[in-house]
Amino acid sequence: MFNRLFLFEIFTSRLLIRDTSLSVVEQLLLASLEGDRKEVDAKTVKKAFSFLPDPDSPNVNPYDGLEKNSVAVIPVNGMMTKYSYWWMPGCDELADMIRQADRSSNIAGTILLFDTPGGTTNAVIQLEDALRNRVKPCLALIDGLCDSAGLYAASLCDEIYAVNRMCEAGSIGTYARIIDTGEAEKKWGYRIEYIYPPESKFKNLPVREALEGKPERLIREMLTPYAIHFQNIIRENRPRMDTSVEGILEGRVFYAYEAIENGLIDGLMNLNQAIDRVRLLAEQKKSFYSQLNI
């Protein structure tokens, strides 16, 4: 069910995700470890990734086969991870899709369709690069949830809309999830000692101290710097956001109608309206550059 890269990322990264959603992943992991595994044939895998660029044709832009003035709709669903697993593309692949859509002469712009509780800090690296370096309009459209890492990415789009006033946005912040395996090791008869030489006295120290009930170093050295970075990203990309609202930059989640009032998102819009909006922004951009004779 899970590949090694997925497991490595989940259990080694700082997390930009709502805690209730991570517990679902952990339940799936436990089911997998207890033997609930299913074999998946190659045809099923290919079908699951049918909307991705064909890896056997790396020089062919899949968007070039669409009609002129098309709008690419790219889903950002489920838990956001850097790497793909068999039923879900990772954010690195989504970033490549954004880049290919941006390069195609047949694409007016892009819509990122969000329904995600967030993900890992590694997931947003290439996604941020693709969104910062695009030249065409890109809208974020929330159809469900756009929390934590999802909002991080959405803030890099030109505008953010929700399809329903009861969609959710927020959960700005980061945290770490540490599992103390000591009791489980005792149950199975293991006693494990971790030995560090004086030359490596700071290795894993934040986590070691946290397991001893002293999380201050972990917070100071790992969590707070990224939380501040996240807050600054949102401040930069959402300048009309009302920072006086309690908890808006500290993890609070809002329904869409509240997020609109607070400047966290721009309004309500369905998919057809979002497509029209992207085309309008593309025309405005063309008009602007034509006036400059560029």
mmCIF file of C-alpha atoms in Angstrom:
data_model
loop_
_atom_site.group_PDB
_atom_site.id
_atom_site.type_symbol
_atom_site.label_atom_id
_atom_site.label_comp_id
_atom_site.label_asym_id
_atom_site.label_seq_id
_atom_site.Cartn_x
_atom_site.Cartn_y
_atom_site.Cartn_z
ATOM 1 C CA MET A 1 0.000 0.000 0.000
ATOM 2 C CA PHE A 2 2.730 2.488 0.924
ATOM 3 C CA ASN A 3 6.082 2.853 -0.784
ATOM 4 C CA ARG A 4 9.286 3.590 1.079
ATOM 5 C CA LEU A 5 9.567 7.212 -0.046
ATOM 6 C CA PHE A 6 6.064 7.911 1.273
ATOM 7 C CA LEU A 7 6.844 6.397 4.668
ATOM 8 C CA PHE A 8 10.210 8.146 4.851
ATOM 9 C CA GLU A 9 8.597 11.509 4.143
ATOM 10 C CA ILE A 10 5.714 11.132 6.595
ATOM 11 C CA PHE A 11 7.869 10.067 9.502
ATOM 12 C CA THR A 12 10.853 12.388 8.999
ATOM 13 C CA SER A 13 9.288 15.711 7.962
ATOM 14 C CA ARG A 14 7.885 18.603 9.895
ATOM 15 C CA LEU A 15 4.176 18.586 9.166
ATOM 16 C CA LEU A 16 1.894 21.166 7.587
ATOM 17 C CA ILE A 17 -1.345 19.248 8.077
ATOM 18 C CA ARG A 18 -4.380 19.069 10.308
ATOM 19 C CA ASP A 19 -3.791 16.434 12.977
ATOM 20 C CA THR A 20 -7.126 14.668 12.477
ATOM 21 C CA SER A 21 -6.191 13.927 8.869
ATOM 22 C CA LEU A 22 -2.803 12.463 9.740
ATOM 23 C CA SER A 23 -4.475 9.931 12.018
ATOM 24 C CA VAL A 24 -6.297 8.510 8.977
ATOM 25 C CA VAL A 25 -2.943 7.876 7.274
ATOM 26 C CA GLU A 26 -1.655 6.172 10.404
ATOM 27 C CA GLN A 27 -4.714 3.867 10.518
ATOM 28 C CA LEU A 28 -4.098 2.888 6.893
ATOM 29 C CA LEU A 29 -0.460 2.229 7.724
ATOM 30 C CA LEU A 30 -1.420 -0.036 10.625
ATOM 31 C CA ALA A 31 -3.813 -1.964 8.385
ATOM 32 C CA SER A 32 -1.013 -2.427 5.874
ATOM 33 C CA LEU A 33 1.417 -3.676 8.521
ATOM 34 C CA GLU A 34 -1.163 -6.122 9.832
ATOM 35 C CA GLY A 35 -1.502 -7.766 6.430
ATOM 36 C CA ASP A 36 -4.285 -5.865 4.677
ATOM 37 C CA ARG A 37 -2.376 -5.693 1.387
ATOM 38 C CA LYS A 38 -3.721 -5.885 -2.139
ATOM 39 C CA GLU A 39 -1.833 -6.604 -5.302
ATOM 40 C CA VAL A 40 -2.272 -3.920 -7.934
ATOM 41 C CA ASP A 41 -1.758 -4.708 -11.594
ATOM 42 C CA ALA A 42 0.028 -2.417 -14.018
ATOM 43 C CA LYS A 43 -3.199 -1.448 -15.833
ATOM 44 C CA THR A 44 -4.745 -0.175 -12.603
ATOM 45 C CA VAL A 45 -1.669 1.905 -11.812
ATOM 46 C CA LYS A 46 -1.613 3.380 -15.339
ATOM 47 C CA LYS A 47 -5.313 4.268 -15.083
ATOM 48 C CA ALA A 48 -4.784 5.961 -11.712
ATOM 49 C CA PHE A 49 -2.142 8.191 -13.276
ATOM 50 C CA SER A 50 -3.948 8.734 -16.585
ATOM 51 C CA PHE A 51 -4.116 12.503 -16.123
ATOM 52 C CA LEU A 52 -0.339 12.806 -15.663
ATOM 53 C CA PRO A 53 2.192 13.383 -18.444
ATOM 54 C CA ASP A 54 3.278 10.120 -20.080
ATOM 55 C CA PRO A 55 6.741 9.214 -18.697
ATOM 56 C CA ASP A 56 7.458 7.308 -21.916
ATOM 57 C CA SER A 57 7.139 10.548 -23.906
ATOM 58 C CA PRO A 58 9.060 13.099 -21.827
ATOM 59 C CA ASN A 59 9.486 15.574 -24.698
ATOM 60 C CA VAL A 60 5.781 15.711 -25.564
ATOM 61 C CA ASN A 61 3.727 18.379 -23.804
ATOM 62 C CA PRO A 62 0.322 16.751 -23.115
ATOM 63 C CA TYR A 63 -1.407 20.133 -23.092
ATOM 64 C CA ASP A 64 -0.414 20.882 -26.699
ATOM 65 C CA GLY A 65 -3.173 18.549 -27.872
ATOM 66 C CA LEU A 66 -5.926 20.683 -26.313
ATOM 67 C CA GLU A 67 -7.892 23.457 -28.012
ATOM 68 C CA LYS A 68 -6.594 27.022 -28.022
ATOM 69 C CA ASN A 69 -7.479 29.067 -24.938
ATOM 70 C CA SER A 70 -8.026 25.972 -22.798
ATOM 71 C CA VAL A 71 -7.680 26.126 -19.019
ATOM 72 C CA ALA A 72 -5.750 23.358 -17.243
ATOM 73 C CA VAL A 73 -7.478 22.085 -14.089
ATOM 74 C CA ILE A 74 -5.007 20.306 -11.807
ATOM 75 C CA PRO A 75 -6.328 18.569 -8.664
ATOM 76 C CA VAL A 76 -4.504 18.905 -5.353
ATOM 77 C CA ASN A 77 -6.318 16.241 -3.361
ATOM 78 C CA GLY A 78 -5.672 14.298 -0.179
ATOM 79 C CA MET A 79 -2.467 14.433 1.790
ATOM 80 C CA MET A 80 0.217 16.489 0.043
ATOM 81 C CA THR A 81 3.509 14.618 -0.232
ATOM 82 C CA LYS A 82 6.604 15.343 -2.283
ATOM 83 C CA TYR A 83 6.737 11.934 -3.959
ATOM 84 C CA SER A 84 3.980 9.933 -5.616
ATOM 85 C CA TYR A 85 2.490 6.698 -4.409
ATOM 86 C CA TRP A 86 0.526 4.400 -6.660
ATOM 87 C CA TRP A 87 -2.925 5.990 -6.340
ATOM 88 C CA MET A 88 -1.932 9.632 -5.914
ATOM 89 C CA PRO A 89 0.562 11.960 -7.630
ATOM 90 C CA GLY A 90 3.073 13.751 -5.446
ATOM 91 C CA CYS A 91 3.501 17.505 -5.479
ATOM 92 C CA ASP A 92 6.703 17.254 -7.545
ATOM 93 C CA GLU A 93 4.616 15.761 -10.357
ATOM 94 C CA LEU A 94 1.897 18.368 -9.891
ATOM 95 C CA ALA A 95 4.607 21.041 -10.170
ATOM 96 C CA ASP A 96 5.720 19.548 -13.490
ATOM 97 C CA MET A 97 2.115 19.621 -14.699
ATOM 98 C CA ILE A 98 1.905 23.330 -13.828
ATOM 99 C CA ARG A 99 5.150 24.003 -15.712
ATOM 100 C CA GLN A 100 3.985 22.093 -18.789
ATOM 101 C CA ALA A 101 0.620 23.866 -18.818
ATOM 102 C CA ASP A 102 2.390 27.194 -18.482
ATOM 103 C CA ARG A 103 4.624 26.402 -21.477
ATOM 104 C CA SER A 104 1.827 25.262 -23.787
ATOM 105 C CA SER A 105 0.601 27.840 -26.314
ATOM 106 C CA ASN A 106 -2.872 26.262 -26.085
ATOM 107 C CA ILE A 107 -3.303 26.956 -22.364
ATOM 108 C CA ALA A 108 -4.632 30.330 -21.189
ATOM 109 C CA GLY A 109 -3.957 29.583 -17.537
ATOM 110 C CA THR A 110 -4.339 27.081 -14.733
ATOM 111 C CA ILE A 111 -6.739 26.251 -11.913
ATOM 112 C CA LEU A 112 -5.505 24.305 -8.905
ATOM 113 C CA LEU A 113 -8.519 22.484 -7.483
ATOM 114 C CA PHE A 114 -7.895 21.997 -3.760
ATOM 115 C CA ASP A 115 -9.382 19.470 -1.371
ATOM 116 C CA THR A 116 -6.538 18.792 1.033
ATOM 117 C CA PRO A 117 -5.816 18.881 4.769
ATOM 118 C CA GLY A 118 -2.174 19.761 3.980
ATOM 119 C CA GLY A 119 0.930 17.616 4.079
ATOM 120 C CA THR A 120 4.656 17.765 4.675
ATOM 121 C CA THR A 121 7.102 20.644 4.450
ATOM 122 C CA ASN A 122 8.945 18.882 1.618
ATOM 123 C CA ALA A 123 5.777 18.748 -0.473
ATOM 124 C CA VAL A 124 5.656 22.487 -1.156
ATOM 125 C CA ILE A 125 9.241 22.987 -2.401
ATOM 126 C CA GLN A 126 8.794 22.259 -6.132
ATOM 127 C CA LEU A 127 5.176 23.413 -6.058
ATOM 128 C CA GLU A 128 6.301 26.825 -4.826
ATOM 129 C CA ASP A 129 9.023 26.983 -7.482
ATOM 130 C CA ALA A 130 6.541 26.218 -10.285
ATOM 131 C CA LEU A 131 3.994 28.757 -9.042
ATOM 132 C CA ARG A 132 6.543 31.531 -8.528
ATOM 133 C CA ASN A 133 8.057 31.094 -11.996
ATOM 134 C CA ARG A 134 4.886 30.769 -14.083
ATOM 135 C CA VAL A 135 3.956 33.483 -16.587
ATOM 136 C CA LYS A 136 0.232 32.690 -16.980
ATOM 137 C CA PRO A 137 -2.668 33.219 -14.572
ATOM 138 C CA CYS A 138 -3.347 30.604 -11.921
ATOM 139 C CA LEU A 139 -6.383 30.459 -9.628
ATOM 140 C CA ALA A 140 -6.837 28.353 -6.511
ATOM 141 C CA LEU A 141 -10.333 26.894 -6.206
ATOM 142 C CA ILE A 142 -11.287 25.195 -2.929
ATOM 143 C CA ASP A 143 -13.744 22.308 -3.225
ATOM 144 C CA GLY A 144 -13.746 21.037 0.359
ATOM 145 C CA LEU A 145 -10.598 21.779 2.367
ATOM 146 C CA CYS A 146 -7.561 23.949 1.779
ATOM 147 C CA ASP A 147 -5.617 23.740 5.004
ATOM 148 C CA SER A 148 -2.009 24.217 6.038
ATOM 149 C CA ALA A 149 0.302 23.199 3.149
ATOM 150 C CA GLY A 150 -2.698 23.542 0.831
ATOM 151 C CA LEU A 151 -3.134 27.185 1.800
ATOM 152 C CA TYR A 152 0.634 27.697 1.523
ATOM 153 C CA ALA A 153 0.416 26.657 -2.143
ATOM 154 C CA ALA A 154 -2.898 28.406 -2.800
ATOM 155 C CA SER A 155 -1.474 31.712 -1.575
ATOM 156 C CA LEU A 156 1.027 31.578 -4.449
ATOM 157 C CA CYS A 157 -1.827 31.661 -6.978
ATOM 158 C CA ASP A 158 -3.212 34.969 -8.279
ATOM 159 C CA GLU A 159 -6.550 34.587 -6.500
ATOM 160 C CA ILE A 160 -8.261 32.105 -4.163
ATOM 161 C CA TYR A 161 -11.939 31.136 -4.343
ATOM 162 C CA ALA A 162 -14.184 28.528 -2.746
ATOM 163 C CA VAL A 163 -17.078 26.726 -4.434
ATOM 164 C CA ASN A 164 -19.232 26.815 -1.292
ATOM 165 C CA ARG A 165 -19.436 29.097 1.735
ATOM 166 C CA MET A 166 -18.904 26.086 4.036
ATOM 167 C CA CYS A 167 -15.588 25.026 2.501
ATOM 168 C CA GLU A 168 -12.661 25.396 4.903
ATOM 169 C CA ALA A 169 -9.371 27.275 4.786
ATOM 170 C CA GLY A 170 -6.664 27.936 7.352
ATOM 171 C CA SER A 171 -4.575 25.835 9.763
ATOM 172 C CA ILE A 172 -1.490 27.998 9.132
ATOM 173 C CA GLY A 173 1.344 26.485 11.141
ATOM 174 C CA THR A 174 3.566 23.478 11.614
ATOM 175 C CA TYR A 175 4.180 20.744 14.177
ATOM 176 C CA ALA A 176 6.142 17.559 14.739
ATOM 177 C CA ARG A 177 4.757 14.138 15.591
ATOM 178 C CA ILE A 178 7.164 11.982 17.601
ATOM 179 C CA ILE A 179 6.430 8.358 18.422
ATOM 180 C CA ASP A 180 7.991 6.943 21.583
ATOM 181 C CA THR A 181 8.501 3.238 20.846
ATOM 182 C CA GLY A 182 9.916 2.419 24.273
ATOM 183 C CA GLU A 183 6.880 0.573 25.635
ATOM 184 C CA ALA A 184 6.447 -1.401 22.396
ATOM 185 C CA GLU A 185 10.118 -2.413 22.494
ATOM 186 C CA LYS A 186 9.717 -3.655 26.062
ATOM 187 C CA LYS A 187 6.637 -5.654 25.057
ATOM 188 C CA TRP A 188 8.638 -7.460 22.388
ATOM 189 C CA GLY A 189 11.602 -7.998 24.668
ATOM 190 C CA TYR A 190 13.916 -5.411 23.108
ATOM 191 C CA ARG A 191 16.189 -3.052 24.953
ATOM 192 C CA ILE A 192 17.731 -0.546 22.574
ATOM 193 C CA GLU A 193 20.490 1.865 23.585
ATOM 194 C CA TYR A 194 21.450 4.807 21.373
ATOM 195 C CA ILE A 195 25.122 5.682 21.732
ATOM 196 C CA TYR A 196 26.488 9.047 20.550
ATOM 197 C CA PRO A 197 30.172 10.049 20.615
ATOM 198 C CA PRO A 198 31.064 13.505 21.973
ATOM 199 C CA GLU A 199 31.785 14.591 18.397
ATOM 200 C CA SER A 200 28.078 14.028 17.597
ATOM 201 C CA LYS A 201 26.500 15.322 20.790
ATOM 202 C CA PHE A 202 23.973 17.497 18.915
ATOM 203 C CA LYS A 203 22.834 14.722 16.575
ATOM 204 C CA ASN A 204 19.091 14.092 17.026
ATOM 205 C CA LEU A 205 19.252 16.186 20.193
ATOM 206 C CA PRO A 206 15.952 18.057 19.683
ATOM 207 C CA VAL A 207 14.028 14.790 19.357
ATOM 208 C CA ARG A 208 15.931 13.070 22.169
ATOM 209 C CA GLU A 209 15.165 15.933 24.535
ATOM 210 C CA ALA A 210 11.522 16.037 23.427
ATOM 211 C CA LEU A 211 11.129 12.352 24.298
ATOM 212 C CA GLU A 212 12.504 13.206 27.733
ATOM 213 C CA GLY A 213 9.760 15.791 28.198
ATOM 214 C CA LYS A 214 11.877 18.777 27.135
ATOM 215 C CA PRO A 215 10.505 19.977 23.754
ATOM 216 C CA GLU A 216 11.974 23.491 23.975
ATOM 217 C CA ARG A 217 14.933 22.822 21.654
ATOM 218 C CA LEU A 218 12.716 21.097 19.058
ATOM 219 C CA ILE A 219 10.348 24.056 19.101
ATOM 220 C CA ARG A 220 13.132 26.655 19.009
ATOM 221 C CA GLU A 221 15.333 25.059 16.357
ATOM 222 C CA MET A 222 12.892 23.253 14.067
ATOM 223 C CA LEU A 223 9.269 24.292 14.486
ATOM 224 C CA THR A 224 9.313 28.020 15.225
ATOM 225 C CA PRO A 225 11.577 28.955 12.246
ATOM 226 C CA TYR A 226 9.282 27.193 9.803
ATOM 227 C CA ALA A 227 6.128 28.553 11.452
ATOM 228 C CA ILE A 228 7.501 32.091 11.035
ATOM 229 C CA HIS A 229 8.442 31.319 7.410
ATOM 230 C CA PHE A 230 4.894 30.067 6.773
ATOM 231 C CA GLN A 231 3.368 33.169 8.337
ATOM 232 C CA ASN A 232 5.578 35.422 6.206
ATOM 233 C CA ILE A 233 4.572 33.554 3.029
ATOM 234 C CA ILE A 234 0.898 34.172 3.795
ATOM 235 C CA ARG A 235 1.505 37.815 4.754
ATOM 236 C CA GLU A 236 3.393 38.419 1.507
ATOM 237 C CA ASN A 237 0.837 36.718 -0.736
ATOM 238 C CA ARG A 238 -2.348 37.814 1.054
ATOM 239 C CA PRO A 239 -1.663 41.492 1.848
ATOM 240 C CA ARG A 240 -5.378 42.230 2.478
ATOM 241 C CA MET A 241 -5.601 39.584 5.195
ATOM 242 C CA ASP A 242 -6.763 40.960 8.547
ATOM 243 C CA THR A 243 -3.934 39.908 10.853
ATOM 244 C CA SER A 244 -5.836 41.225 13.876
ATOM 245 C CA VAL A 245 -8.223 38.246 13.694
ATOM 246 C CA GLU A 246 -7.433 35.925 16.579
ATOM 247 C CA GLY A 247 -5.512 32.824 15.477
ATOM 248 C CA ILE A 248 -5.541 33.581 11.755
ATOM 249 C CA LEU A 249 -1.752 33.049 11.480
ATOM 250 C CA GLU A 250 -1.565 30.546 14.326
ATOM 251 C CA GLY A 251 -3.510 27.537 13.122
ATOM 252 C CA ARG A 252 -7.163 28.541 13.232
ATOM 253 C CA VAL A 253 -9.461 27.120 10.522
ATOM 254 C CA PHE A 254 -12.249 29.199 8.946
ATOM 255 C CA TYR A 255 -15.322 28.455 6.886
ATOM 256 C CA ALA A 256 -15.151 30.125 3.487
ATOM 257 C CA TYR A 257 -17.531 32.968 4.355
ATOM 258 C CA GLU A 258 -15.311 33.845 7.341
ATOM 259 C CA ALA A 259 -12.135 33.483 5.269
ATOM 260 C CA ILE A 260 -13.559 35.966 2.759
ATOM 261 C CA GLU A 261 -14.362 38.481 5.509
ATOM 262 C CA ASN A 262 -10.830 38.114 6.886
ATOM 263 C CA GLY A 263 -9.116 38.460 3.498
ATOM 264 C CA LEU A 264 -7.758 34.925 3.566
ATOM 265 C CA ILE A 265 -9.530 34.077 0.286
ATOM 266 C CA ASP A 266 -11.172 36.273 -2.366
ATOM 267 C CA GLY A 267 -14.718 34.991 -2.769
ATOM 268 C CA LEU A 268 -17.096 32.252 -3.898
ATOM 269 C CA MET A 269 -17.014 30.850 -7.432
ATOM 270 C CA ASN A 270 -17.850 27.590 -9.179
ATOM 271 C CA LEU A 271 -15.560 25.817 -11.621
ATOM 272 C CA ASN A 272 -17.117 27.309 -14.764
ATOM 273 C CA GLN A 273 -16.835 30.802 -13.303
ATOM 274 C CA ALA A 274 -13.220 30.106 -12.357
ATOM 275 C CA ILE A 275 -12.437 29.024 -15.929
ATOM 276 C CA ASP A 276 -13.963 32.261 -17.255
ATOM 277 C CA ARG A 277 -11.990 34.227 -14.670
ATOM 278 C CA VAL A 278 -8.692 32.651 -15.761
ATOM 279 C CA ARG A 279 -9.408 33.484 -19.396
ATOM 280 C CA LEU A 280 -10.257 37.065 -18.454
ATOM 281 C CA LEU A 281 -7.017 37.451 -16.496
ATOM 282 C CA ALA A 282 -5.098 36.012 -19.443
ATOM 283 C CA GLU A 283 -6.687 38.536 -21.822
ATOM 284 C CA GLN A 284 -5.961 41.401 -19.430
ATOM 285 C CA LYS A 285 -2.333 40.306 -19.222
ATOM 286 C CA LYS A 286 -2.033 40.141 -23.018
ATOM 287 C CA SER A 287 -3.595 43.589 -23.330
ATOM 288 C CA PHE A 288 -1.217 45.028 -20.746
ATOM 289 C CA TYR A 289 1.893 43.695 -22.491
ATOM 290 C CA SER A 290 0.629 44.725 -25.938
ATOM 291 C CA GLN A 291 0.383 48.313 -24.703
ATOM 292 C CA LEU A 292 4.031 48.076 -23.690
ATOM 293 C CA ASN A 293 4.899 46.617 -27.131
ATOM 294 C CA ILE A 294 6.373 43.511 -25.514
#
